[in-house]
């Protein structure tokens, strides 16, 4: 039970949806986003994109901290690909984070990303899902 | 291995972060959001809020579909509370979804939410994390 662990509380926020996929979702006194069905042409963001933005920001921020701890400028580039697929148990998201860190060696990048994966709270939440992968790439071209 | 399952591909998108917590994250040709450190006063959204927006939208949309399947208008209200806490293994997010469906009984609401939990892809991704809980409430006052 998460509730029984000993935690130091740092921050809390709330996000609200009352419109389903046709309207907006919002944070009270914060960001409001128009949302829409990813399979329709209507303008708006969708859960896939919002999840990708959350994970990419979290991993980017964590890598920024690790770069700083190593006396390096922040150059890590995080791209999160989210696919919606239909399998035998209904709709699923496949989440694939690709990370490029241009100013260090591939081996160092693998080490930094492995640290970030264990520190970024969004990555931790997804880590027990078989649908989440993370990869260091030398470029985004392939 | 997710890759070996038989899936029908429905949709894909990408989110990018190059700025860490000081700048913006964006979807190419889509939503761009200013991001900031939740512990600082700088304006901007953070990974906690983006995750809450993703989950609340996904659960809201799934409940909208279930309400429709039952010949009901969409009145489900989804509120996702995300806390950042520090424990023995570093920072973690605690994610708590609360759902109020005003036009059906509590027992029906529990049934709808239990179905939605198994259908909403974001909920599925979080379901193996001990930090995710979901609850039907009769009001948001308590």
mmCIF file of C-alpha atoms in Angstrom:
data_model
loop_
_atom_site.group_PDB
_atom_site.id
_atom_site.type_symbol
_atom_site.label_atom_id
_atom_site.label_comp_id
_atom_site.label_asym_id
_atom_site.label_seq_id
_atom_site.Cartn_x
_atom_site.Cartn_y
_atom_site.Cartn_z
ATOM 1 C CA UNK A 1 0.000 0.000 0.000
ATOM 2 C CA UNK A 2 1.496 3.295 -1.167
ATOM 3 C CA UNK A 3 -0.314 5.057 1.689
ATOM 4 C CA UNK A 4 1.687 3.239 4.341
ATOM 5 C CA UNK A 5 5.113 4.147 3.026
ATOM 6 C CA UNK A 6 7.023 6.982 4.609
ATOM 7 C CA UNK A 7 7.000 9.871 2.173
ATOM 8 C CA UNK A 8 8.001 13.495 2.285
ATOM 9 C CA UNK A 9 5.304 15.422 0.478
ATOM 10 C CA UNK A 10 6.701 17.868 -2.109
ATOM 11 C CA UNK A 11 3.925 18.998 -4.476
ATOM 12 C CA UNK A 12 0.392 18.210 -5.570
ATOM 13 C CA UNK A 13 -1.888 19.142 -8.449
ATOM 14 C CA UNK A 14 -5.149 18.071 -10.047
ATOM 15 C CA UNK A 15 -6.421 17.639 -13.607
ATOM 16 C CA UNK A 16 -10.111 17.512 -14.509
ATOM 17 C CA UNK A 17 -12.076 16.097 -17.431
ATOM 18 C CA UNK A 18 -15.842 16.511 -17.694
ATOM 19 C CA UNK A 19 -16.119 16.702 -21.490
ATOM 20 C CA UNK A 20 -14.806 13.270 -22.509
ATOM 21 C CA UNK A 21 -13.024 13.597 -25.859
ATOM 22 C CA UNK A 22 -15.122 16.539 -27.090
ATOM 23 C CA UNK A 23 -14.148 19.705 -25.284
ATOM 24 C CA UNK A 24 -11.337 20.477 -22.865
ATOM 25 C CA UNK A 25 -9.418 19.079 -19.914
ATOM 26 C CA UNK A 26 -7.883 21.466 -17.407
ATOM 27 C CA UNK A 27 -5.844 22.057 -14.299
ATOM 28 C CA UNK A 28 -7.661 24.468 -11.941
ATOM 29 C CA UNK A 29 -5.797 27.817 -12.238
ATOM 30 C CA UNK A 30 -3.468 26.185 -14.759
ATOM 31 C CA UNK A 31 -3.238 24.685 -18.230
ATOM 32 C CA UNK A 32 -6.449 24.057 -20.182
ATOM 33 C CA UNK A 33 -6.177 21.933 -23.320
ATOM 34 C CA UNK A 34 -8.708 21.376 -26.058
ATOM 35 C CA UNK A 35 -9.029 17.612 -26.513
ATOM 36 C CA UNK A 36 -10.281 15.559 -29.423
ATOM 37 C CA UNK A 37 -10.538 12.029 -30.737
ATOM 38 C CA UNK A 38 -7.185 11.004 -32.305
ATOM 39 C CA UNK A 39 -9.095 9.140 -35.017
ATOM 40 C CA UNK A 40 -11.000 12.252 -36.104
ATOM 41 C CA UNK A 41 -9.854 15.414 -37.852
ATOM 42 C CA UNK A 42 -11.075 17.744 -35.095
ATOM 43 C CA UNK A 43 -8.271 19.945 -33.710
ATOM 44 C CA UNK A 44 -7.147 19.169 -30.174
ATOM 45 C CA UNK A 45 -4.716 17.124 -28.127
ATOM 46 C CA UNK A 46 -5.414 13.556 -27.051
ATOM 47 C CA UNK A 47 -4.368 11.283 -24.175
ATOM 48 C CA UNK A 48 -1.538 9.824 -26.310
ATOM 49 C CA UNK A 49 0.018 13.265 -26.833
ATOM 50 C CA UNK A 50 -0.479 14.372 -23.226
ATOM 51 C CA UNK A 51 1.194 11.194 -21.977
ATOM 52 C CA UNK A 52 4.065 11.689 -24.431
ATOM 53 C CA UNK A 53 4.468 15.295 -23.259
ATOM 54 C CA UNK A 54 4.490 14.193 -19.609
ATOM 55 C CA UNK A 55 7.088 11.446 -20.106
ATOM 56 C CA UNK A 56 9.323 13.464 -22.442
ATOM 57 C CA UNK A 57 9.324 16.427 -20.042
ATOM 58 C CA UNK A 58 10.050 14.213 -17.029
ATOM 59 C CA UNK A 59 12.891 12.339 -18.757
ATOM 60 C CA UNK A 60 14.253 15.595 -20.238
ATOM 61 C CA UNK A 61 14.256 17.263 -16.809
ATOM 62 C CA UNK A 62 15.901 14.242 -15.170
ATOM 63 C CA UNK A 63 18.599 14.074 -17.852
ATOM 64 C CA UNK A 64 19.112 17.845 -17.454
ATOM 65 C CA UNK A 65 19.817 17.216 -13.742
ATOM 66 C CA UNK A 66 22.198 14.320 -14.499
ATOM 67 C CA UNK A 67 24.047 16.377 -17.131
ATOM 68 C CA UNK A 68 24.416 19.188 -14.576
ATOM 69 C CA UNK A 69 25.731 16.768 -11.909
ATOM 70 C CA UNK A 70 28.376 15.780 -14.457
ATOM 71 C CA UNK A 71 29.328 19.389 -15.234
ATOM 72 C CA UNK A 72 27.767 19.227 -18.690
ATOM 73 C CA UNK A 73 25.388 21.561 -20.515
ATOM 74 C CA UNK A 74 21.884 20.237 -21.188
ATOM 75 C CA UNK A 75 21.727 18.831 -24.712
ATOM 76 C CA UNK A 76 19.691 15.645 -24.210
ATOM 77 C CA UNK A 77 16.840 15.322 -26.718
ATOM 78 C CA UNK A 78 13.918 13.118 -25.680
ATOM 79 C CA UNK A 79 11.309 11.934 -28.173
ATOM 80 C CA UNK A 80 8.415 9.790 -27.011
ATOM 81 C CA UNK A 81 6.446 7.875 -29.608
ATOM 82 C CA UNK A 82 2.989 6.714 -28.524
ATOM 83 C CA UNK A 83 0.986 4.294 -30.675
ATOM 84 C CA UNK A 84 -2.602 3.274 -30.124
ATOM 85 C CA UNK A 85 -3.119 -0.334 -31.116
ATOM 86 C CA UNK A 86 -5.934 -2.818 -30.828
ATOM 87 C CA UNK A 87 -5.091 -6.251 -29.476
ATOM 88 C CA UNK A 88 -7.024 -9.162 -28.036
ATOM 89 C CA UNK A 89 -7.695 -7.210 -24.830
ATOM 90 C CA UNK A 90 -8.879 -4.010 -26.512
ATOM 91 C CA UNK A 91 -7.071 -0.733 -27.063
ATOM 92 C CA UNK A 92 -3.543 -0.303 -25.732
ATOM 93 C CA UNK A 93 -0.848 2.339 -25.941
ATOM 94 C CA UNK A 94 2.715 1.381 -26.848
ATOM 95 C CA UNK A 95 5.138 3.935 -25.434
ATOM 96 C CA UNK A 96 8.653 4.172 -26.840
ATOM 97 C CA UNK A 97 11.092 6.794 -25.570
ATOM 98 C CA UNK A 98 14.141 7.497 -27.745
ATOM 99 C CA UNK A 99 16.945 9.631 -26.377
ATOM 100 C CA UNK A 100 19.861 11.302 -28.110
ATOM 101 C CA UNK A 101 22.647 12.957 -26.114
ATOM 102 C CA UNK A 102 25.055 14.469 -28.656
ATOM 103 C CA UNK A 103 27.980 15.579 -26.448
ATOM 104 C CA UNK A 104 28.860 12.288 -24.743
ATOM 105 C CA UNK A 105 29.759 8.794 -25.932
ATOM 106 C CA UNK A 106 27.096 6.170 -26.604
ATOM 107 C CA UNK A 107 28.215 4.226 -23.511
ATOM 108 C CA UNK A 108 27.917 7.331 -21.321
ATOM 109 C CA UNK A 109 24.497 8.073 -22.811
ATOM 110 C CA UNK A 110 23.359 4.541 -21.963
ATOM 111 C CA UNK A 111 24.558 5.099 -18.390
ATOM 112 C CA UNK A 112 22.818 8.494 -18.063
ATOM 113 C CA UNK A 113 19.564 7.130 -19.510
ATOM 114 C CA UNK A 114 19.677 4.104 -17.241
ATOM 115 C CA UNK A 115 20.017 6.468 -14.239
ATOM 116 C CA UNK A 116 17.215 8.708 -15.561
ATOM 117 C CA UNK A 117 14.913 5.735 -16.082
ATOM 118 C CA UNK A 118 15.237 4.891 -12.365
ATOM 119 C CA UNK A 119 14.806 8.524 -11.218
ATOM 120 C CA UNK A 120 12.099 10.051 -13.433
ATOM 121 C CA UNK A 121 8.767 9.465 -11.632
ATOM 122 C CA UNK A 122 6.761 9.043 -14.864
ATOM 123 C CA UNK A 123 9.230 6.414 -16.097
ATOM 124 C CA UNK A 124 8.918 4.627 -12.729
ATOM 125 C CA UNK A 125 5.113 4.555 -13.055
ATOM 126 C CA UNK A 126 5.369 2.966 -16.516
ATOM 127 C CA UNK A 127 8.254 0.646 -15.740
ATOM 128 C CA UNK A 128 6.151 -2.388 -14.797
ATOM 129 C CA UNK A 129 4.160 -2.159 -18.028
ATOM 130 C CA UNK A 130 5.332 -4.410 -20.841
ATOM 131 C CA UNK A 131 4.299 -1.676 -23.309
ATOM 132 C CA UNK A 132 7.042 0.803 -22.313
ATOM 133 C CA UNK A 133 10.509 0.802 -23.869
ATOM 134 C CA UNK A 134 13.398 3.215 -23.726
ATOM 135 C CA UNK A 135 16.308 3.406 -26.127
ATOM 136 C CA UNK A 136 19.459 5.485 -26.653
ATOM 137 C CA UNK A 137 19.869 6.490 -30.289
ATOM 138 C CA UNK A 138 22.812 8.058 -32.110
ATOM 139 C CA UNK A 139 20.424 9.990 -34.342
ATOM 140 C CA UNK A 140 16.677 10.241 -34.940
ATOM 141 C CA UNK A 141 17.015 9.545 -38.663
ATOM 142 C CA UNK A 142 16.494 5.781 -38.620
ATOM 143 C CA UNK B 1 7.569 -8.713 -25.667
ATOM 144 C CA UNK B 2 4.967 -6.213 -26.843
ATOM 145 C CA UNK B 3 6.475 -6.378 -30.342
ATOM 146 C CA UNK B 4 5.465 -10.001 -30.815
ATOM 147 C CA UNK B 5 1.794 -9.548 -30.044
ATOM 148 C CA UNK B 6 -0.672 -9.277 -32.877
ATOM 149 C CA UNK B 7 -1.908 -5.705 -32.984
ATOM 150 C CA UNK B 8 -4.001 -3.650 -35.343
ATOM 151 C CA UNK B 9 -2.340 -0.269 -35.618
ATOM 152 C CA UNK B 10 -4.782 2.625 -35.130
ATOM 153 C CA UNK B 11 -2.849 5.861 -34.487
ATOM 154 C CA UNK B 12 0.586 7.207 -33.621
ATOM 155 C CA UNK B 13 2.036 10.479 -32.401
ATOM 156 C CA UNK B 14 5.242 11.871 -30.911
ATOM 157 C CA UNK B 15 6.124 14.332 -28.162
ATOM 158 C CA UNK B 16 9.502 16.048 -27.888
ATOM 159 C CA UNK B 17 11.415 17.659 -25.048
ATOM 160 C CA UNK B 18 14.778 19.337 -25.601
ATOM 161 C CA UNK B 19 14.498 22.063 -22.947
ATOM 162 C CA UNK B 20 14.260 19.988 -19.763
ATOM 163 C CA UNK B 21 12.055 21.844 -17.268
ATOM 164 C CA UNK B 22 12.904 25.329 -18.579
ATOM 165 C CA UNK B 23 11.188 25.966 -21.884
ATOM 166 C CA UNK B 24 8.617 23.984 -23.815
ATOM 167 C CA UNK B 25 7.647 20.453 -24.832
ATOM 168 C CA UNK B 26 5.759 19.925 -28.059
ATOM 169 C CA UNK B 27 4.054 17.616 -30.496
ATOM 170 C CA UNK B 28 5.265 18.268 -34.073
ATOM 171 C CA UNK B 29 2.390 20.137 -35.832
ATOM 172 C CA UNK B 30 0.438 19.938 -32.576
ATOM 173 C CA UNK B 31 0.248 21.132 -28.988
ATOM 174 C CA UNK B 32 3.220 23.037 -27.536
ATOM 175 C CA UNK B 33 3.242 23.578 -23.774
ATOM 176 C CA UNK B 34 5.464 25.834 -21.707
ATOM 177 C CA UNK B 35 6.917 23.685 -18.929
ATOM 178 C CA UNK B 36 8.389 24.636 -15.575
ATOM 179 C CA UNK B 37 9.611 23.201 -12.313
ATOM 180 C CA UNK B 38 6.609 22.450 -10.056
ATOM 181 C CA UNK B 39 8.644 23.604 -7.042
ATOM 182 C CA UNK B 40 9.276 27.055 -8.534
ATOM 183 C CA UNK B 41 6.939 29.969 -9.185
ATOM 184 C CA UNK B 42 7.690 30.125 -12.931
ATOM 185 C CA UNK B 43 4.531 29.781 -15.046
ATOM 186 C CA UNK B 44 4.191 26.544 -17.007
ATOM 187 C CA UNK B 45 2.837 23.030 -16.860
ATOM 188 C CA UNK B 46 4.786 20.133 -15.395
ATOM 189 C CA UNK B 47 4.905 16.348 -15.890
ATOM 190 C CA UNK B 48 2.458 15.847 -12.979
ATOM 191 C CA UNK B 49 -0.185 18.020 -14.661
ATOM 192 C CA UNK B 50 0.385 16.542 -18.128
ATOM 193 C CA UNK B 51 0.012 13.025 -16.739
ATOM 194 C CA UNK B 52 -3.159 14.052 -14.873
ATOM 195 C CA UNK B 53 -4.547 15.580 -18.080
ATOM 196 C CA UNK B 54 -3.737 12.418 -20.042
ATOM 197 C CA UNK B 55 -5.350 10.038 -17.543
ATOM 198 C CA UNK B 56 -8.409 12.223 -16.850
ATOM 199 C CA UNK B 57 -9.066 12.645 -20.580
ATOM 200 C CA UNK B 58 -8.639 8.921 -21.254
ATOM 201 C CA UNK B 59 -10.912 7.878 -18.377
ATOM 202 C CA UNK B 60 -13.432 10.601 -19.264
ATOM 203 C CA UNK B 61 -13.540 9.480 -22.891
ATOM 204 C CA UNK B 62 -13.889 5.813 -21.905
ATOM 205 C CA UNK B 63 -16.707 6.582 -19.478
ATOM 206 C CA UNK B 64 -18.359 8.707 -22.190
ATOM 207 C CA UNK B 65 -18.344 5.610 -24.432
ATOM 208 C CA UNK B 66 -19.730 3.378 -21.660
ATOM 209 C CA UNK B 67 -22.467 5.899 -20.822
ATOM 210 C CA UNK B 68 -23.398 5.982 -24.518
ATOM 211 C CA UNK B 69 -23.476 2.168 -24.728
ATOM 212 C CA UNK B 70 -25.989 2.304 -21.861
ATOM 213 C CA UNK B 71 -28.162 4.945 -23.549
ATOM 214 C CA UNK B 72 -27.103 7.629 -21.080
ATOM 215 C CA UNK B 73 -25.862 11.191 -21.593
ATOM 216 C CA UNK B 74 -22.229 11.890 -20.663
ATOM 217 C CA UNK B 75 -22.075 13.318 -17.147
ATOM 218 C CA UNK B 76 -19.056 11.491 -15.668
ATOM 219 C CA UNK B 77 -16.611 13.870 -13.969
ATOM 220 C CA UNK B 78 -13.026 12.634 -13.649
ATOM 221 C CA UNK B 79 -10.507 14.327 -11.344
ATOM 222 C CA UNK B 80 -6.953 13.051 -11.164
ATOM 223 C CA UNK B 81 -4.820 14.109 -8.239
ATOM 224 C CA UNK B 82 -1.063 13.729 -8.708
ATOM 225 C CA UNK B 83 1.330 14.168 -5.780
ATOM 226 C CA UNK B 84 5.105 14.287 -5.986
ATOM 227 C CA UNK B 85 6.626 12.656 -2.920
ATOM 228 C CA UNK B 86 10.121 11.708 -1.864
ATOM 229 C CA UNK B 87 10.608 8.216 -0.497
ATOM 230 C CA UNK B 88 13.546 5.918 0.117
ATOM 231 C CA UNK B 89 13.955 5.354 -3.626
ATOM 232 C CA UNK B 90 13.806 9.002 -4.653
ATOM 233 C CA UNK B 91 10.973 11.005 -6.153
ATOM 234 C CA UNK B 92 7.707 9.263 -6.989
ATOM 235 C CA UNK B 93 4.297 10.315 -8.221
ATOM 236 C CA UNK B 94 1.150 9.100 -6.461
ATOM 237 C CA UNK B 95 -1.766 9.111 -8.892
ATOM 238 C CA UNK B 96 -5.315 9.063 -7.551
ATOM 239 C CA UNK B 97 -8.294 9.195 -9.919
ATOM 240 C CA UNK B 98 -11.661 10.111 -8.376
ATOM 241 C CA UNK B 99 -14.806 9.744 -10.445
ATOM 242 C CA UNK B 100 -18.308 11.065 -9.882
ATOM 243 C CA UNK B 101 -21.206 9.961 -12.103
ATOM 244 C CA UNK B 102 -24.267 11.875 -10.928
ATOM 245 C CA UNK B 103 -27.087 10.226 -12.904
ATOM 246 C CA UNK B 104 -26.627 6.586 -11.901
ATOM 247 C CA UNK B 105 -26.483 4.708 -8.598
ATOM 248 C CA UNK B 106 -23.217 4.238 -6.703
ATOM 249 C CA UNK B 107 -23.246 0.525 -7.563
ATOM 250 C CA UNK B 108 -23.689 1.275 -11.273
ATOM 251 C CA UNK B 109 -20.928 3.877 -11.095
ATOM 252 C CA UNK B 110 -18.594 1.293 -9.530
ATOM 253 C CA UNK B 111 -19.447 -1.083 -12.388
ATOM 254 C CA UNK B 112 -18.875 1.575 -15.098
ATOM 255 C CA UNK B 113 -15.565 2.660 -13.547
ATOM 256 C CA UNK B 114 -14.399 -0.913 -13.209
ATOM 257 C CA UNK B 115 -15.082 -1.406 -16.940
ATOM 258 C CA UNK B 116 -13.365 1.893 -17.809
ATOM 259 C CA UNK B 117 -10.304 0.969 -15.751
ATOM 260 C CA UNK B 118 -9.871 -2.149 -17.911
ATOM 261 C CA UNK B 119 -10.504 -0.330 -21.212
ATOM 262 C CA UNK B 120 -8.740 3.054 -20.923
ATOM 263 C CA UNK B 121 -5.196 2.560 -22.273
ATOM 264 C CA UNK B 122 -3.590 5.059 -19.870
ATOM 265 C CA UNK B 123 -5.203 3.296 -16.917
ATOM 266 C CA UNK B 124 -3.901 -0.031 -18.259
ATOM 267 C CA UNK B 125 -0.354 1.372 -18.458
ATOM 268 C CA UNK B 126 -0.516 2.504 -14.821
ATOM 269 C CA UNK B 127 -2.376 -0.522 -13.489
ATOM 270 C CA UNK B 128 0.699 -2.514 -12.453
ATOM 271 C CA UNK B 129 2.076 0.415 -10.455
ATOM 272 C CA UNK B 130 1.348 0.370 -6.735
ATOM 273 C CA UNK B 131 1.125 4.185 -6.861
ATOM 274 C CA UNK B 132 -2.135 4.316 -8.871
ATOM 275 C CA UNK B 133 -5.578 4.206 -7.292
ATOM 276 C CA UNK B 134 -9.055 4.812 -8.625
ATOM 277 C CA UNK B 135 -12.148 5.577 -6.611
ATOM 278 C CA UNK B 136 -15.849 6.298 -7.193
ATOM 279 C CA UNK B 137 -17.028 9.238 -5.104
ATOM 280 C CA UNK B 138 -20.539 10.549 -4.416
ATOM 281 C CA UNK B 139 -19.220 14.115 -4.347
ATOM 282 C CA UNK B 140 -15.855 15.896 -4.546
ATOM 283 C CA UNK B 141 -16.419 17.772 -1.281
ATOM 284 C CA UNK B 142 -14.745 15.327 1.101
#
